[in-house]
Coordinates of C-alpha atoms and ligand atoms in Angstrom, one line a residue:
M140 CA 59.7 -113.9 30.6
Q141 CA 58.3 -113.4 27.1
T142 CA 57.3 -109.9 26.3
I143 CA 54.2 -109.6 24.0
I144 CA 54.7 -106.7 21.5
R145 CA 51.6 -105.4 19.8
M146 CA 51.4 -102.6 17.2
I147 CA 48.3 -100.4 17.0
E148 CA 47.3 -100.3 13.3
N149 CA 43.6 -99.5 13.1
N150 CA 40.5 -99.0 15.3
E151 CA 39.7 -102.6 15.6
N152 CA 43.1 -103.8 16.8
F153 CA 43.2 -100.7 19.0
T154 CA 40.2 -102.0 21.0
Q155 CA 41.6 -105.5 21.1
I156 CA 45.1 -104.4 22.2
I157 CA 43.7 -102.1 24.9
K158 CA 41.7 -105.0 26.3
E159 CA 44.8 -107.2 26.4
G160 CA 46.8 -104.5 28.2
V161 CA 44.0 -104.0 30.7
K162 CA 44.0 -107.7 31.5
Y163 CA 47.8 -107.6 32.3
L164 CA 47.4 -104.4 34.4
K165 CA 44.5 -105.9 36.4
N166 CA 46.6 -109.1 37.0
G167 CA 49.5 -107.1 38.5
G168 CA 51.6 -107.2 35.2
L169 CA 53.7 -104.5 33.6
V170 CA 52.6 -102.9 30.3
A171 CA 54.6 -100.3 28.4
F172 CA 52.6 -97.8 26.4
P173 CA 53.0 -94.4 24.6
T174 CA 52.0 -91.2 26.2
E175 CA 52.2 -87.7 24.6
T176 CA 55.5 -87.1 26.4
V177 CA 57.5 -90.4 26.4
Y178 CA 56.7 -94.1 26.6
G179 CA 55.6 -95.2 30.2
L180 CA 55.9 -98.5 32.0
G181 CA 52.6 -99.0 33.7
A182 CA 51.4 -101.0 36.7
N183 CA 48.5 -101.0 39.1
A184 CA 49.3 -98.3 41.7
L185 CA 47.2 -100.1 44.3
C186 CA 49.2 -103.3 44.1
E187 CA 52.4 -103.0 46.0
N188 CA 53.9 -106.1 44.3
A189 CA 53.3 -104.7 40.8
S190 CA 55.0 -101.4 41.8
K191 CA 57.9 -103.3 43.1
K192 CA 58.3 -105.1 39.8
I193 CA 58.7 -101.8 38.1
Y194 CA 61.7 -100.8 40.2
Y195 CA 63.2 -104.2 39.5
A196 CA 62.6 -104.2 35.7
K197 CA 64.1 -100.6 35.4
G198 CA 66.8 -101.1 38.0
R199 CA 65.4 -97.9 39.6
P200 CA 66.6 -96.8 43.1
S201 CA 63.7 -97.4 45.6
D202 CA 63.8 -93.8 46.9
N203 CA 62.8 -92.4 43.4
P204 CA 59.0 -92.1 43.5
L205 CA 56.6 -92.9 40.7
I206 CA 53.9 -90.7 38.9
V207 CA 50.4 -92.0 39.3
H208 CA 48.3 -91.7 36.0
V209 CA 44.5 -91.5 36.2
S210 CA 41.6 -90.8 34.0
K211 CA 39.2 -87.8 34.1
D212 CA 36.5 -89.5 36.2
Y213 CA 38.9 -90.9 38.8
D214 CA 38.2 -89.6 42.3
L215 CA 41.5 -87.9 43.3
Y216 CA 40.6 -87.9 46.9
K217 CA 41.3 -91.7 46.9
L218 CA 45.0 -90.6 46.4
V219 CA 45.4 -87.2 48.0
K220 CA 44.6 -85.4 51.3
D221 CA 43.6 -82.1 49.8
I222 CA 43.4 -80.3 46.4
P223 CA 44.6 -76.7 46.9
E224 CA 42.9 -74.0 44.9
K225 CA 46.0 -73.5 42.6
A226 CA 46.0 -77.2 41.8
K227 CA 42.3 -76.9 40.7
L228 CA 43.2 -74.1 38.4
L229 CA 46.1 -76.1 36.9
I230 CA 44.0 -79.2 36.5
N231 CA 41.4 -77.1 34.6
A232 CA 44.0 -75.6 32.4
F233 CA 46.3 -78.5 31.6
W234 CA 44.7 -81.9 32.2
P235 CA 44.7 -84.2 30.3
G236 CA 48.2 -83.2 29.3
P237 CA 51.9 -83.1 30.1
L238 CA 51.8 -81.6 33.6
T239 CA 52.4 -83.7 36.8
I240 CA 51.2 -82.1 40.1
I241 CA 52.5 -83.1 43.5
F242 CA 49.9 -83.3 46.3
N243 CA 50.0 -84.4 49.9
K244 CA 49.2 -88.1 49.8
N245 CA 46.4 -89.9 51.3
N246 CA 47.6 -92.2 54.1
C247 CA 46.4 -95.4 52.5
I248 CA 48.9 -95.0 49.6
S249 CA 51.8 -97.3 49.8
N250 CA 55.3 -95.9 50.5
T251 CA 56.7 -98.1 47.8
I252 CA 55.3 -95.8 45.0
T253 CA 56.2 -92.5 46.8
G254 CA 59.7 -93.5 47.7
G255 CA 58.8 -92.9 51.4
L256 CA 57.7 -89.3 50.8
S257 CA 54.4 -87.9 52.3
T258 CA 53.6 -86.5 48.8
I259 CA 52.3 -88.1 45.6
A260 CA 52.8 -87.1 41.9
I261 CA 49.7 -87.4 39.7
R262 CA 48.8 -86.6 36.0
I263 CA 46.2 -87.4 33.4
P264 CA 47.8 -88.2 30.1
S265 CA 46.2 -87.1 26.9
H266 CA 47.5 -89.7 24.5
P267 CA 44.5 -91.9 23.4
I268 CA 46.3 -95.2 24.0
A269 CA 47.5 -94.2 27.5
Y270 CA 44.2 -92.7 28.3
Q271 CA 42.0 -95.6 27.2
L272 CA 44.2 -98.1 28.9
I273 CA 43.9 -96.2 32.2
E274 CA 40.2 -95.5 31.9
Q275 CA 39.3 -99.0 30.9
S276 CA 41.4 -100.6 33.7
G277 CA 39.5 -98.4 36.2
L278 CA 42.8 -98.2 38.1
P279 CA 45.3 -95.6 39.0
I280 CA 48.4 -96.6 37.1
V281 CA 52.0 -95.8 38.1
A282 CA 54.1 -95.2 35.1
P283 CA 57.7 -94.1 35.1
S284 CA 59.4 -93.6 31.7
A285 CA 59.9 -97.1 30.1
N286 CA 63.7 -97.1 30.0
L287 CA 66.3 -98.7 32.1
S288 CA 67.2 -96.4 34.9
G289 CA 69.7 -93.7 33.8
R290 CA 69.2 -94.2 30.1
P291 CA 67.5 -91.7 27.8
S292 CA 63.6 -91.9 28.0
P293 CA 62.0 -93.9 25.2
T294 CA 60.2 -91.9 22.4
Q295 CA 59.4 -95.0 20.2
A296 CA 58.5 -98.6 20.9
Q297 CA 61.9 -99.8 19.7
H298 CA 63.6 -98.0 22.5
V299 CA 61.4 -99.8 25.0
I300 CA 62.2 -103.1 23.3
D301 CA 65.9 -102.4 23.5
D302 CA 65.8 -101.7 27.2
L303 CA 63.0 -103.9 28.6
N304 CA 62.3 -106.9 26.2
G305 CA 62.0 -110.0 28.3
K306 CA 61.5 -108.1 31.6
I307 CA 57.9 -106.9 31.2
D308 CA 54.6 -108.5 30.1
M309 CA 53.6 -106.3 27.2
I310 CA 54.7 -103.4 24.9
I311 CA 52.1 -101.4 23.0
D312 CA 53.6 -99.8 19.9
G313 CA 51.8 -96.6 19.1
G314 CA 54.5 -95.1 17.0
N315 CA 56.6 -92.0 17.8
V316 CA 55.5 -89.8 20.7
K317 CA 54.6 -86.2 20.1
I318 CA 56.6 -84.2 22.7
G319 CA 59.7 -86.3 23.4
L320 CA 60.5 -85.0 26.8
E321 CA 58.9 -86.0 30.1
S322 CA 56.1 -84.0 31.7
T323 CA 56.6 -80.8 33.7
V324 CA 56.5 -81.6 37.5
I325 CA 55.1 -78.9 39.8
D326 CA 54.8 -79.0 43.6
I327 CA 51.9 -77.0 44.9
T328 CA 52.0 -78.4 48.5
S329 CA 53.5 -75.3 50.0
A330 CA 52.5 -71.6 49.6
E331 CA 55.0 -71.0 46.9
P332 CA 54.5 -73.4 44.0
I333 CA 57.8 -74.7 42.6
I334 CA 58.7 -76.4 39.3
L335 CA 60.7 -79.5 40.0
R336 CA 61.2 -80.7 36.4
P337 CA 60.7 -78.4 33.4
G338 CA 58.7 -79.7 30.4
F339 CA 56.4 -78.8 27.6
I340 CA 54.1 -76.8 30.0
T341 CA 56.5 -73.9 30.7
K342 CA 56.9 -71.7 33.7
E343 CA 55.3 -68.8 31.7
M344 CA 52.3 -71.0 30.8
I345 CA 51.8 -71.9 34.4
E346 CA 52.2 -68.3 35.6
Q347 CA 49.4 -67.2 33.3
I348 CA 47.1 -69.5 35.3
I349 CA 48.3 -69.2 39.0
G350 CA 50.7 -66.3 39.1
D351 CA 54.4 -66.5 40.3
V352 CA 56.1 -69.8 40.5
N353 CA 59.6 -70.7 41.4
V354 CA 61.9 -73.1 39.6
D355 CA 64.1 -75.5 41.6
K356 CA 67.5 -73.7 41.4
T357 CA 69.4 -77.0 41.2
L358 CA 67.9 -77.8 37.8
L359 CA 70.1 -75.7 35.6
N360 CA 72.9 -74.6 37.8
V361 CA 76.2 -76.2 36.9
N362 CA 78.1 -75.5 40.0
T363 CA 75.6 -76.5 42.7
S364 CA 76.1 -78.8 45.6
Q365 CA 72.4 -78.5 46.6
I366 CA 70.2 -81.6 46.2
P367 CA 67.2 -81.2 43.9
K368 CA 63.8 -81.4 45.5
S369 CA 62.5 -84.1 43.1
P370 CA 64.3 -87.3 44.0
G371 CA 64.6 -88.4 40.4
M372 CA 66.5 -85.3 39.3
K373 CA 69.5 -86.0 41.5
Y374 CA 70.5 -89.1 39.6
K375 CA 72.8 -89.2 36.6
H376 CA 70.1 -89.4 33.9
Y377 CA 69.2 -89.5 30.3
A378 CA 72.9 -90.4 29.8
P379 CA 74.2 -91.9 26.6
K380 CA 77.1 -94.3 26.7
G381 CA 79.4 -91.9 24.8
E382 CA 80.8 -89.0 26.8
L383 CA 78.6 -85.9 26.0
F384 CA 79.8 -82.3 26.0
I385 CA 77.6 -79.2 25.4
V386 CA 79.4 -76.5 23.4
K387 CA 78.1 -73.0 24.1
G388 CA 78.5 -69.5 22.5
Q389 CA 78.1 -67.8 19.1
L390 CA 77.2 -70.4 16.5
D391 CA 80.3 -69.9 14.3
K392 CA 82.6 -70.2 17.3
V393 CA 80.7 -73.3 18.4
T394 CA 81.0 -75.1 15.1
Y395 CA 84.7 -74.1 14.9
T396 CA 85.4 -75.5 18.3
I397 CA 83.4 -78.7 17.7
N398 CA 85.3 -79.3 14.4
Q399 CA 88.7 -78.8 16.3
L400 CA 87.6 -81.2 19.0
V401 CA 86.4 -83.9 16.6
M402 CA 89.6 -83.7 14.6
Q403 CA 91.6 -84.1 17.8
K404 CA 89.6 -87.0 19.1
E405 CA 89.6 -88.8 15.7
Q406 CA 93.4 -88.5 15.6
E407 CA 93.5 -90.2 19.0
G408 CA 91.5 -93.0 17.4
Y409 CA 88.1 -92.3 18.9
K410 CA 84.7 -92.4 17.2
V411 CA 83.0 -89.1 17.6
G412 CA 79.3 -88.0 17.2
I413 CA 78.0 -84.5 16.6
I414 CA 74.5 -83.3 17.2
A415 CA 74.1 -80.5 14.6
T416 CA 71.2 -78.3 13.7
K417 CA 69.7 -77.3 10.3
Q418 CA 71.6 -74.0 10.7
S419 CA 75.0 -75.6 11.3
I420 CA 75.0 -79.0 9.6
D421 CA 76.9 -77.8 6.6
S422 CA 79.8 -76.5 8.8
Y423 CA 80.7 -80.0 9.9
K424 CA 82.8 -82.2 7.7
R425 CA 84.0 -85.1 10.0
G426 CA 82.6 -87.3 12.6
I427 CA 79.1 -88.9 12.7
I428 CA 76.8 -86.1 12.2
K429 CA 73.1 -86.1 13.3
N430 CA 70.6 -83.4 12.5
I431 CA 68.4 -82.6 15.4
G432 CA 66.4 -80.0 13.5
N433 CA 65.9 -76.3 13.2
R434 CA 67.3 -74.6 16.3
N435 CA 64.5 -72.1 16.3
N436 CA 61.9 -74.9 16.5
Q437 CA 62.1 -76.1 20.1
E438 CA 59.4 -78.7 19.6
E439 CA 61.3 -80.3 16.8
I440 CA 64.6 -80.4 18.9
A441 CA 62.8 -81.9 21.9
K442 CA 61.2 -84.6 19.8
H443 CA 64.5 -85.8 18.3
L444 CA 66.8 -85.4 21.3
F445 CA 66.5 -88.8 23.1
A446 CA 66.3 -90.8 19.9
I447 CA 69.5 -89.2 18.6
L448 CA 71.3 -90.0 21.9
R449 CA 70.2 -93.6 21.5
E450 CA 71.3 -93.8 17.8
L451 CA 74.7 -92.5 18.7
D452 CA 74.9 -95.2 21.4
Q453 CA 74.1 -97.9 18.9
I454 CA 76.8 -96.7 16.6
G455 CA 79.2 -96.9 19.6
V456 CA 80.6 -93.4 19.6
D457 CA 83.1 -92.5 22.4
Y458 CA 82.4 -88.8 22.4
I459 CA 79.4 -86.6 21.5
Y460 CA 79.4 -82.9 21.0
V461 CA 76.1 -81.0 21.0
E462 CA 75.5 -77.3 20.4
A463 CA 73.8 -75.5 23.3
F464 CA 70.2 -74.2 22.8
N465 CA 68.3 -71.2 23.9
N466 CA 67.2 -71.6 27.5
K467 CA 63.8 -69.8 27.1
D468 CA 60.3 -71.4 27.2
F469 CA 60.4 -75.1 26.2
G470 CA 64.2 -74.6 25.8
Q471 CA 64.5 -74.8 29.6
A472 CA 63.4 -78.4 29.5
I473 CA 65.7 -79.2 26.5
M474 CA 68.8 -77.7 28.3
N475 CA 67.8 -79.3 31.6
R476 CA 67.9 -82.8 30.0
L477 CA 71.0 -82.0 28.0
I478 CA 72.9 -80.7 31.0
K479 CA 72.0 -83.9 33.0
A480 CA 72.9 -86.1 30.1
A481 CA 76.3 -84.4 29.8
G482 CA 76.9 -84.7 33.5
Y483 CA 77.2 -80.9 33.6
K484 CA 80.1 -80.7 31.1
V485 CA 79.8 -77.5 29.2
I486 CA 82.5 -75.9 27.0
N487 CA 82.1 -72.2 26.8
T488 CA 83.6 -70.6 23.6
D489 CA 82.9 -67.0 24.5
Ligands
LIG254 O1 56.0 -87.6 31.1 C1 56.1 -88.2 32.2 O2 56.0 -87.7 33.3 C2 56.4 -89.7 32.0 C3 55.2 -90.4 31.4 C4 55.3 -91.9 31.3 O3 54.0 -90.0 32.1 N1 56.8 -90.3 33.3 C5 57.9 -90.0 33.9 O4 58.1 -90.7 35.1 O5 58.8 -89.3 33.4 P1 59.5 -90.9 35.8 O6 59.3 -91.8 36.9 O7 60.6 -91.2 34.8 O8 59.8 -89.5 36.4 C6 59.1 -89.0 37.5 C7 59.7 -87.9 38.2 C8 61.0 -88.3 38.9 O9 62.0 -87.2 38.7 C9 60.5 -88.3 40.3 O10 61.5 -88.2 41.2 C10 59.5 -87.2 40.4 O11 58.8 -87.3 39.1 N2 58.5 -87.4 41.4 C11 57.6 -88.4 41.6 N3 56.9 -88.3 42.7 C12 57.4 -87.2 43.4 C13 57.1 -86.6 44.6 N4 56.2 -87.0 45.4 N5 57.9 -85.5 44.9 C14 58.8 -85.0 44.1 N6 59.1 -85.6 42.9 C15 58.4 -86.7 42.5
LIG255 MG1 62.3 -91.4 33.9

């Protein structure tokens, strides 16, 4: 299949490209587009065959459900059984935006998109390209991240091209995304709301609106045999090809340890990557060094994380060492993705 790639450059071609995308979506095709979090791979949520194509193109396990994206005027009751009071408050506070809410699904929704679950994940994206595409199609659009299953999520069109060129109908290039990590996922179907995937909308931000919420304990725990509540969180994920290790502790000990490890691995003949910060970059002398940004600026780190993992893949490094980050606020999401990408491998220097 030939994939059409279109770059948004100005208002006129924006209108034209959205129209083209809508045509593919209405015909059951697959269109990748930027959202404020990561690039998504969209299809008509009401067309079972289109949703099946998404699983095939991504190589995604069929029990991993998809998020349905809608516009503001879409009648949610076409998708859900009920809208709990807490969900209404969250919708008011955070939609359109990077928060996905799990509802009890309406019976008419196909099991294909919910991975056989009785619940359905929904969000309204705020990115103008995503939003216009969805609104003008008049459809609910399922959109997982537009990467091959297991790879880091795409934060620029080139990442989508690298993973899905020739497998989908269209890629809309809207430049780099703003946030760089996927939406927060919260389940409000039981009395105690629970965060299933941390993201830009933090636990603290949510608690200001609806009071106490839990966080799925399996998300950050290294030594757990429990299965995460969100099916997608149980798979090896966000993983670069090189073997990734997180190094934790005081910064000077961390940089010392990473330097030792890099020297050792290079002597053994391996190519080694380091993910450094503004604060530490001058401490590293060997290896392939990437600057992820200021460690006190979580938004900057989140925005660069997946792109750096992909860059190190392209260089073909065998090992990657990354410094651990503060686990507070948006840092929860950063560390959650890193821990999964590292397959839970953490070196503690304390
Ligand atoms: O930011 C995002 O959410 C991006 C953009 C494109 O919107 N999308 C995204 O989709 O990250 P995906 O498919 O890569 O991740 C969806 C996550 C998975 O972990 C999946 O298991 C979970 O949401 N999920 C979907 N439906 C669910 C449900 N009914 N119950 C629990 N978890 C669910
Ligand atoms: Mg994904």
